[in-house]
Amino acid sequence: MIKTDGLKKVYTTEEVETTALANISLEINEGEFVAIMGPSGCGKSTLLNVLGLLDNPTDGQYYFLDQEVSTYRERQRSELRKMNIGFVFQSFNLIDELTVYENVELPLLYQKVTGKERKARVLDVLDQMAIAHRKNHFSQQLSGGQQQRVAVARAIVGRPQLILADEPTGNLDSIHGEEVMKILADLHEDGTTIVMVTHAPQYADYGTRLVHLLDGHVVTENLRGKATA
Amino acid sequence: MFKNYMITAIRNLWRNKTYSFINIAGFAFGISICLGISAYLVHEYSFDRYHTNSGRIYRLIDAQYNSSSIDYRVKDIIKTNYPEVENACLFQLLPLSIAVTIDNKGHYIENLASVDNAFFEMFTVPFMQKNAEEPFPNLNSVVITESAARQLFGDKDPLGEEIVLRNQFPVTVTGVIRDFPDNSSIQASMIVNAENDDFKFSLWIENSTDLSTYRWPFRIYLLLNENANTASLVEKINGRPNLLRPYEEKIDLLSLVDIYLRDRTVGSMTERGNPDLLILLMSIGLAILILAVINYVNLTSAQQNKRYKEIGVKRAVGAGTGDIFRQFLIESILVTFAAFLIAVVILSYSIPIYRSIFFDGLNTNQLLEFWYVIIPVVIVLGMISGLGSAFAFASISPTQALKGENAAGRHRFSWRNGLTVFQFTVSVVLIVCVIAMQRQIRYVKYNDPGFDEELLLKVDAPQIQAADRNAAYLLLDRLRQYPGITSVSITNGVPGYINTYMGANIPGKDKSLPIMYADTSFLQTFGIEVTQGRYPLPGDYGTTCLINDAAYEYFEWTDLENRRYNNGRPGGFEVIGVVNDFHYSSLRSLIEPMAILLYDDGYPTHISVKIAASQIGTTLQFIQEAWQELLPEYILKYEFYDSWLDAMYQEDEKLGTAIGIFAALAIVISCLGVLCMVIFSTQKRTKEIGIRKVVGASVAQLVALLSKEFLVLVATANIIAWPIAWFAMRRWLENFAYRIDLGLGVFILAGLLALVIALVTVSWQTFRAATANPVEALRYE
């Protein structure tokens, strides 16, 4: 599903050049659950942004679904993104002005799904995340765990093949963190490919593969037995 | 999707109530001013367009003398000889108060018109009542407006009633028409039949012994065929000059719809607008609208950082740049539309203000008829306002948005500062205009008119019937003998109202000059001096005249030996003296050459009475009593000259007030924007302020630091504004023959005012930020 070759990302400001990704070559197959670990500033989030087509690499190749996308324009990337990728962020990133229902509905609006189907799918996924009873609430009225469940619901409502989770448990206590991890594990079980950045080894254990990053390089890659819930 | 845009927009506005309020209120305010001005502009540009035939009606003008006066016989010549002319009519107006009598009771009627039946066929003049097929079944028919009918007859049916005009001409009411609307250049309250020789109001005589040189000037309107070509018609008519002779040499056509704003002829007898004023108002309206748009753009972009997360998320879940662009454009259109609706409400409540500025009958109906223009304009306005932020939001990358970064926001002098400079520039220009206009108007009002208008009373002279002539003479004698009155003069025409023009028959100097008929006490009553020649004596009547300094110069005379003013009368008038130039029309115009013909009878229009100081009250009472006793059937109408002349500058004063009000509003809008910018800028610099305080900055230093930025903007605005204001005011002042000098003082004063306004606006917020607890400021991070 994903193949990168010598992926490089350099941020340039007026005076400084910062290399966030130095030379990343990575292959992720369909159905994998990859956990990425590493210290702060090692390029985990940058990698996720590039993999999620939010950003283009400075150099190197990136094959997503067998297409070389590293030079894609924003329009092409957003087309690919909206049909194939779901994001879960550490800070949930729910839009404050929208209700739970409206936040989850958002990806379907951009996918131009008809109103009737939208409604059915949103309610379905809210049910699945056990948050349907709060559908008319605003994000500020929810607990952290609930907010992250809404964020996951929003990530999966568009039925993406790939879910990118950037420290999904970072802002949650251990109970809620565990809860979100179980949801991700279930999704993986159902065949969704997941790439997750995390600091916590116990959550990294949910992954089928562990990738360690340091200073923009892949240091180790471990294949693991699938963690059990 | 649209619903989602709406929801996000509305909830966002709600969440940032203060900003939203300032933003939308400022916008609404600006739009409502623009609408108010537009209501007036629409009215002014709609003049005469309500006539069904408006596009096909033209007025004949005398191209040789640039005059609208044309002998009535030209009408038939043109109508018979040129098939393009479908119909033609006569029009003439007495722009005076006319004394009318009904059942021996006197009234005054304004604007008596004289037209023929064809007038009613060509123009859209709806009848309320009519007792014959033709409006004028006979020569003594009169048609009156509904207001005149109410004024003269109350609830009584006016049809068939008799009215005596000027105590001399009995006429019978044969029709009642609706009042001429406000946007008609033709205004009349009573219309008589021009076929009746008594109602060919004025007469030009070139030679009293030769009847063929008598002229009865009228305005002639032509109704052309659908496919007539005006240029070729004019060419055809002028190509056969013999047909028009001896009445006309060369004619031209002026379209009815151009008469109100583009007529430059003499003696048009129709209402005239001021196209320069309209352009000025349009510019002000547009400037205010631009200020409001700038506020909106500035405030929206200042709010940008609050929307980054939303944009980042939307981009992550699949929104493309186009989606984001559309969202913010639609949002802006929605806000603009909301502001527009509020503006309409504000306008409906503020219409009395616009009425006091422009005219009493102003309403918004005419403007709202243009909804099909207004709505698209509002949408375009919304698009223009939203374009900047839509671009900015759409071009930000998803990762930047998610991080809450603004790549463009790091520059100190942003385009937002440019917009603020623009706002202050407009404000300074308007302040300069207001100051300069007020000075000019004051200058005009208190300028020496060249005659002594103090305690000088202007009494309208009614048309006296033969039977009452002795009583009138008796009244004049009594006035002359009354100790409270220093002098009395009878004239036809007075300063501010001169209705007669005559040629002088001097080779190479064939300009028609304004003429007054006056008695010998005119100079004494008005305090006008003879600068050359001699003062007139009673024996001079009928054969002599005076001219003013300007005429003496115009004729290029060096003495008064055998000088004659040959207005067509055999022998003409001997010029016995030259008088000092005095203002007989507005100070807008230079004092032009004029002549005063010495007459003691004829048809006086006014009696001027010079009252001795300290006896005003008793003298006025004496005049009223004497009038009541000797001329009880005639209405006494008087006014002091100073207030009558003031009225001439009412338009300018109104304009001055209007510009003052609009300038103040423009400044308020600019200040609203600046206030928000200051709030935004101090918020952004909270950390910096905290650190500076911690390392020892004083409150004064911080206020200076924060205010400096805005003072630089004001200074820049002044540099840009001064030449613009100078240019604009010089153009306006060109309308006045006598005008103030635009010294540097006006500009410095305006600059200082703008500076003070800006300082007051920013000081409160900067002081608050500077006095805040530094711990709070640092915790902000």
Coordinates of N, CA and C in Angstrom, one line a residue, chain B residues 591-724:
Chain B
I591 N -19.4 88.9 -11.1 CA -20.4 89.9 -11.4 C -20.3 90.2 -12.9
E592 N -21.4 89.9 -13.6 CA -21.4 90.0 -15.0 C -21.9 91.4 -15.4
P593 N -21.7 91.8 -16.6 CA -22.3 93.1 -17.0 C -23.8 93.1 -16.9
M594 N -24.3 94.2 -16.4 CA -25.8 94.3 -16.4 C -26.2 95.8 -16.5
A595 N -27.5 96.0 -16.8 CA -27.9 97.4 -17.0 C -29.2 97.6 -16.1
I596 N -29.3 98.9 -15.7 CA -30.5 99.3 -14.9 C -31.2 100.3 -15.7
L597 N -32.4 99.9 -16.2 CA -33.2 100.9 -17.0 C -34.1 101.7 -16.1
L598 N -34.1 103.0 -16.2 CA -34.8 103.9 -15.3 C -36.2 104.0 -15.7
Y599 N -37.1 103.5 -14.9 CA -38.6 103.5 -15.2 C -39.3 103.8 -13.9
D600 N -40.4 104.5 -13.9 CA -41.1 104.6 -12.7 C -42.5 103.9 -12.7
D601 N -42.8 103.3 -13.9 CA -44.0 102.5 -13.9 C -43.7 101.2 -14.5
G602 N -44.5 100.7 -15.4 CA -44.2 99.4 -16.0 C -44.7 98.3 -15.0
Y603 N -44.0 97.2 -14.9 CA -44.5 96.1 -14.1 C -43.6 95.8 -13.0
P604 N -43.7 96.6 -11.9 CA -42.8 96.3 -10.8 C -43.0 94.9 -10.2
T605 N -41.9 94.2 -9.9 CA -42.0 92.9 -9.2 C -41.8 93.1 -7.7
H606 N -41.1 94.1 -7.3 CA -40.7 94.3 -5.9 C -40.7 95.7 -5.4
I607 N -41.1 95.9 -4.2 CA -40.9 97.2 -3.5 C -39.8 96.9 -2.4
S608 N -38.7 97.7 -2.5 CA -37.7 97.5 -1.5 C -37.8 98.7 -0.5
V609 N -37.7 98.4 0.8 CA -38.0 99.4 1.8 C -36.8 99.4 2.7
K610 N -36.1 100.5 2.9 CA -35.0 100.6 3.8 C -35.5 101.1 5.1
I611 N -35.3 100.3 6.2 CA -35.9 100.7 7.5 C -34.8 101.3 8.3
A612 N -35.2 102.4 9.1 CA -34.2 103.0 10.0 C -33.9 102.0 11.1
A613 N -32.7 102.0 11.6 CA -32.3 101.1 12.7 C -33.2 101.5 13.9
S614 N -33.4 100.6 14.8 CA -34.1 100.8 16.0 C -35.6 100.9 15.9
Q615 N -36.1 100.9 14.6 CA -37.6 101.0 14.5 C -38.2 99.9 13.7
I616 N -37.5 98.7 13.8 CA -38.0 97.6 12.9 C -39.4 97.2 13.2
G617 N -39.6 96.9 14.5 CA -40.9 96.4 14.9 C -42.1 97.3 14.5
T618 N -42.0 98.5 14.9 CA -43.1 99.5 14.6 C -43.3 99.7 13.1
T619 N -42.1 99.7 12.4 CA -42.2 100.0 11.0 C -42.9 98.8 10.3
L620 N -42.5 97.6 10.7 CA -43.2 96.4 10.1 C -44.7 96.5 10.3
Q621 N -45.0 96.8 11.5 CA -46.4 96.9 11.9 C -47.2 98.0 11.1
F622 N -46.5 99.1 10.9 CA -47.0 100.2 10.1 C -47.3 99.7 8.7
I623 N -46.3 99.0 8.1 CA -46.4 98.6 6.7 C -47.7 97.6 6.6
Q624 N -47.8 96.7 7.6 CA -48.9 95.8 7.5 C -50.2 96.5 7.6
E625 N -50.3 97.4 8.5 CA -51.6 98.1 8.7 C -51.9 99.0 7.5
A626 N -50.9 99.7 6.9 CA -51.2 100.5 5.8 C -51.6 99.7 4.6
W627 N -51.0 98.5 4.4 CA -51.3 97.6 3.3 C -52.7 97.1 3.5
Q628 N -53.0 96.7 4.7 CA -54.4 96.1 5.0 C -55.4 97.2 4.7
E629 N -55.1 98.4 5.0 CA -56.1 99.5 4.8 C -56.3 99.8 3.4
L630 N -55.2 99.9 2.6 CA -55.3 100.4 1.3 C -55.4 99.3 0.2
L631 N -54.8 98.2 0.4 CA -54.9 97.1 -0.6 C -55.4 95.8 0.1
P632 N -56.6 95.8 0.7 CA -57.0 94.6 1.5 C -57.1 93.4 0.6
E633 N -57.4 93.5 -0.7 CA -57.6 92.3 -1.5 C -56.3 91.7 -2.0
Y634 N -55.2 92.4 -1.7 CA -53.9 91.8 -2.1 C -53.1 91.3 -0.9
I635 N -52.4 90.2 -1.1 CA -51.7 89.6 0.0 C -50.3 90.3 0.1
L636 N -50.0 90.6 1.4 CA -48.7 91.2 1.7 C -47.6 90.1 1.9
K637 N -46.5 90.1 1.2 CA -45.5 89.1 1.3 C -44.2 89.8 1.4
Y638 N -43.4 89.7 2.5 CA -42.2 90.4 2.6 C -41.1 89.5 3.3
E639 N -39.9 90.0 3.2 CA -38.7 89.2 3.7 C -37.6 90.2 3.7
F640 N -36.7 90.0 4.7 CA -35.5 90.8 4.7 C -34.5 90.3 3.7
Y641 N -33.7 91.2 3.1 CA -32.8 90.8 2.1 C -31.7 89.8 2.6
D642 N -31.2 90.1 3.8 CA -30.1 89.2 4.3 C -30.6 87.8 4.4
S643 N -31.8 87.5 4.8 CA -32.3 86.1 4.9 C -32.6 85.6 3.5
W644 N -33.0 86.5 2.6 CA -33.3 86.1 1.2 C -32.0 85.7 0.5
L645 N -31.0 86.4 0.8 CA -29.7 86.1 0.1 C -29.1 84.9 0.8
D646 N -29.2 84.7 2.1 CA -28.7 83.5 2.8 C -29.3 82.3 2.1
A647 N -30.6 82.4 1.7 CA -31.3 81.3 1.2 C -30.6 80.8 -0.1
M648 N -29.9 81.8 -0.8 CA -29.2 81.4 -2.0 C -28.1 80.4 -1.8
Y649 N -27.5 80.5 -0.5 CA -26.4 79.6 -0.2 C -26.8 78.4 0.6
Q650 N -28.2 78.3 0.7 CA -28.7 77.1 1.5 C -28.2 75.8 0.9
E651 N -28.2 75.7 -0.4 CA -27.7 74.5 -1.1 C -26.3 74.2 -0.7
D652 N -25.4 75.2 -0.7 CA -24.0 75.0 -0.3 C -23.9 74.7 1.1
E653 N -24.7 75.3 1.9 CA -24.7 75.1 3.4 C -25.1 73.6 3.6
K654 N -26.1 73.2 2.9 CA -26.6 71.9 3.1 C -25.6 70.9 2.7
L655 N -24.9 71.2 1.5 CA -23.9 70.3 1.0 C -22.7 70.3 2.1
G656 N -22.4 71.4 2.6 CA -21.3 71.5 3.6 C -21.7 70.6 4.8
T657 N -23.0 70.7 5.3 CA -23.4 69.9 6.4 C -23.4 68.4 6.0
A658 N -23.8 68.1 4.8 CA -23.9 66.7 4.4 C -22.5 66.1 4.4
I659 N -21.5 66.9 3.8 CA -20.2 66.4 3.7 C -19.6 66.2 5.1
G660 N -20.0 67.2 6.0 CA -19.5 67.1 7.4 C -20.0 65.8 8.1
I661 N -21.3 65.5 7.9 CA -21.9 64.3 8.5 C -21.2 63.1 7.9
F662 N -21.1 63.0 6.6 CA -20.5 61.8 6.0 C -19.1 61.7 6.4
A663 N -18.4 62.8 6.5 CA -17.0 62.7 6.9 C -16.9 62.1 8.3
A664 N -17.8 62.6 9.2 CA -17.8 62.1 10.6 C -18.0 60.6 10.6
L665 N -19.0 60.2 9.8 CA -19.3 58.8 9.7 C -18.1 58.0 9.2
A666 N -17.5 58.5 8.2 CA -16.4 57.8 7.6 C -15.3 57.6 8.6
I667 N -15.1 58.7 9.4 CA -14.0 58.7 10.4 C -14.4 57.6 11.5
V668 N -15.7 57.6 11.9 CA -16.1 56.6 12.9 C -15.8 55.2 12.4
I669 N -16.2 55.0 11.1 CA -15.9 53.6 10.5 C -14.4 53.3 10.5
S670 N -13.6 54.3 10.1 CA -12.2 54.1 10.1 C -11.7 53.8 11.6
C671 N -12.2 54.5 12.5 CA -11.7 54.4 13.9 C -12.1 53.0 14.4
L672 N -13.3 52.5 14.1 CA -13.8 51.2 14.5 C -12.7 50.2 14.0
G673 N -12.3 50.3 12.7 CA -11.4 49.4 12.2 C -10.0 49.5 12.9
V674 N -9.6 50.7 13.2 CA -8.3 50.9 13.8 C -8.4 50.3 15.3
L675 N -9.5 50.6 15.9 CA -9.7 50.1 17.3 C -9.5 48.5 17.3
C676 N -10.1 47.9 16.3 CA -10.0 46.4 16.3 C -8.5 46.0 16.0
M677 N -7.9 46.8 15.1 CA -6.5 46.5 14.8 C -5.6 46.6 16.0
V678 N -5.9 47.6 16.8 CA -5.1 47.8 18.0 C -5.3 46.7 19.0
I679 N -6.6 46.3 19.2 CA -6.9 45.2 20.1 C -6.1 43.9 19.6
F680 N -6.2 43.7 18.3 CA -5.6 42.5 17.7 C -4.1 42.6 17.9
S681 N -3.5 43.8 17.6 CA -2.1 43.9 17.7 C -1.6 43.8 19.1
T682 N -2.3 44.4 20.1 CA -1.8 44.3 21.5 C -1.9 42.8 22.0
Q683 N -3.0 42.2 21.5 CA -3.1 40.7 21.8 C -1.9 39.9 21.4
K684 N -1.6 40.2 20.1 CA -0.5 39.5 19.5 C 0.8 39.7 20.2
R685 N 0.9 41.0 20.8 CA 2.2 41.3 21.4 C 2.1 41.2 23.0
T686 N 1.2 40.5 23.5 CA 1.0 40.3 24.9 C 2.3 39.9 25.6
K687 N 2.9 38.8 25.0 CA 4.2 38.3 25.5 C 5.3 39.3 25.5
E688 N 5.4 40.0 24.4 CA 6.4 41.0 24.3 C 6.3 42.1 25.3
I689 N 5.0 42.5 25.5 CA 4.7 43.6 26.5 C 5.1 43.1 27.9
G690 N 4.8 41.8 28.2 CA 5.1 41.2 29.5 C 6.6 41.2 29.7
I691 N 7.3 40.8 28.7 CA 8.8 40.7 28.9 C 9.4 42.1 29.1
R692 N 8.9 43.1 28.2 CA 9.4 44.4 28.3 C 9.2 45.0 29.7
K693 N 8.0 44.7 30.3 CA 7.7 45.2 31.6 C 8.6 44.5 32.7
V694 N 8.8 43.2 32.5 CA 9.7 42.5 33.5 C 11.1 43.1 33.4
V695 N 11.6 43.5 32.2 CA 12.9 44.1 32.2 C 13.0 45.6 32.4
G696 N 11.8 46.1 32.8 CA 11.8 47.5 33.3 C 11.2 48.6 32.5
A697 N 10.4 48.3 31.4 CA 9.8 49.3 30.6 C 8.7 50.0 31.5
S698 N 8.5 51.3 31.3 CA 7.4 52.0 32.0 C 6.2 52.0 31.2
V699 N 5.1 52.3 31.9 CA 3.8 52.3 31.2 C 3.8 53.3 30.0
A700 N 4.4 54.5 30.2 CA 4.5 55.5 29.2 C 5.3 55.0 28.0
Q701 N 6.4 54.3 28.3 CA 7.2 53.8 27.2 C 6.4 52.7 26.4
L702 N 5.7 51.9 27.1 CA 4.9 50.9 26.4 C 3.8 51.5 25.6
V703 N 3.1 52.5 26.1 CA 2.0 53.1 25.4 C 2.6 53.8 24.1
A704 N 3.8 54.4 24.3 CA 4.4 55.0 23.1 C 4.8 54.0 22.1
L705 N 5.3 52.8 22.6 CA 5.7 51.8 21.7 C 4.6 51.3 20.9
L706 N 3.4 51.0 21.6 CA 2.3 50.5 20.9 C 1.6 51.5 20.0
S707 N 1.6 52.8 20.4 CA 0.9 53.8 19.6 C 1.8 54.2 18.4
K708 N 3.1 54.0 18.5 CA 4.0 54.5 17.5 C 3.6 54.0 16.1
E709 N 3.3 52.7 16.1 CA 2.9 52.0 14.8 C 1.8 52.7 14.1
F710 N 0.8 53.1 14.9 CA -0.4 53.7 14.3 C -0.1 55.2 13.9
L711 N 0.7 55.8 14.7 CA 1.0 57.2 14.4 C 1.8 57.3 13.1
V712 N 2.6 56.3 12.8 CA 3.3 56.2 11.5 C 2.3 56.1 10.4
L713 N 1.3 55.3 10.6 CA 0.3 55.1 9.6 C -0.4 56.4 9.3
V714 N -0.8 57.1 10.4 CA -1.5 58.4 10.2 C -0.6 59.4 9.5
A715 N 0.6 59.4 9.8 CA 1.5 60.4 9.2 C 1.6 60.0 7.7
T716 N 1.8 58.7 7.4 CA 1.8 58.3 6.0 C 0.6 58.7 5.2
A717 N -0.6 58.5 5.9 CA -1.9 58.8 5.3 C -1.9 60.3 5.0
N718 N -1.4 61.1 5.9 CA -1.4 62.6 5.6 C -0.7 63.0 4.4
I719 N 0.5 62.3 4.2 CA 1.3 62.7 3.0 C 0.6 62.3 1.8
I720 N -0.2 61.2 1.8 CA -0.9 60.8 0.6 C -2.2 61.7 0.4
A721 N -2.8 62.0 1.6 CA -4.1 62.7 1.5 C -4.0 64.2 1.0
W722 N -3.0 64.8 1.5 CA -2.9 66.3 1.2 C -3.0 66.6 -0.3
P723 N -2.2 66.1 -1.1 CA -2.4 66.5 -2.6 C -3.8 66.1 -3.1
I724 N -4.3 65.0 -2.7 CA -5.7 64.6 -3.2 C -6.7 65.6 -2.8

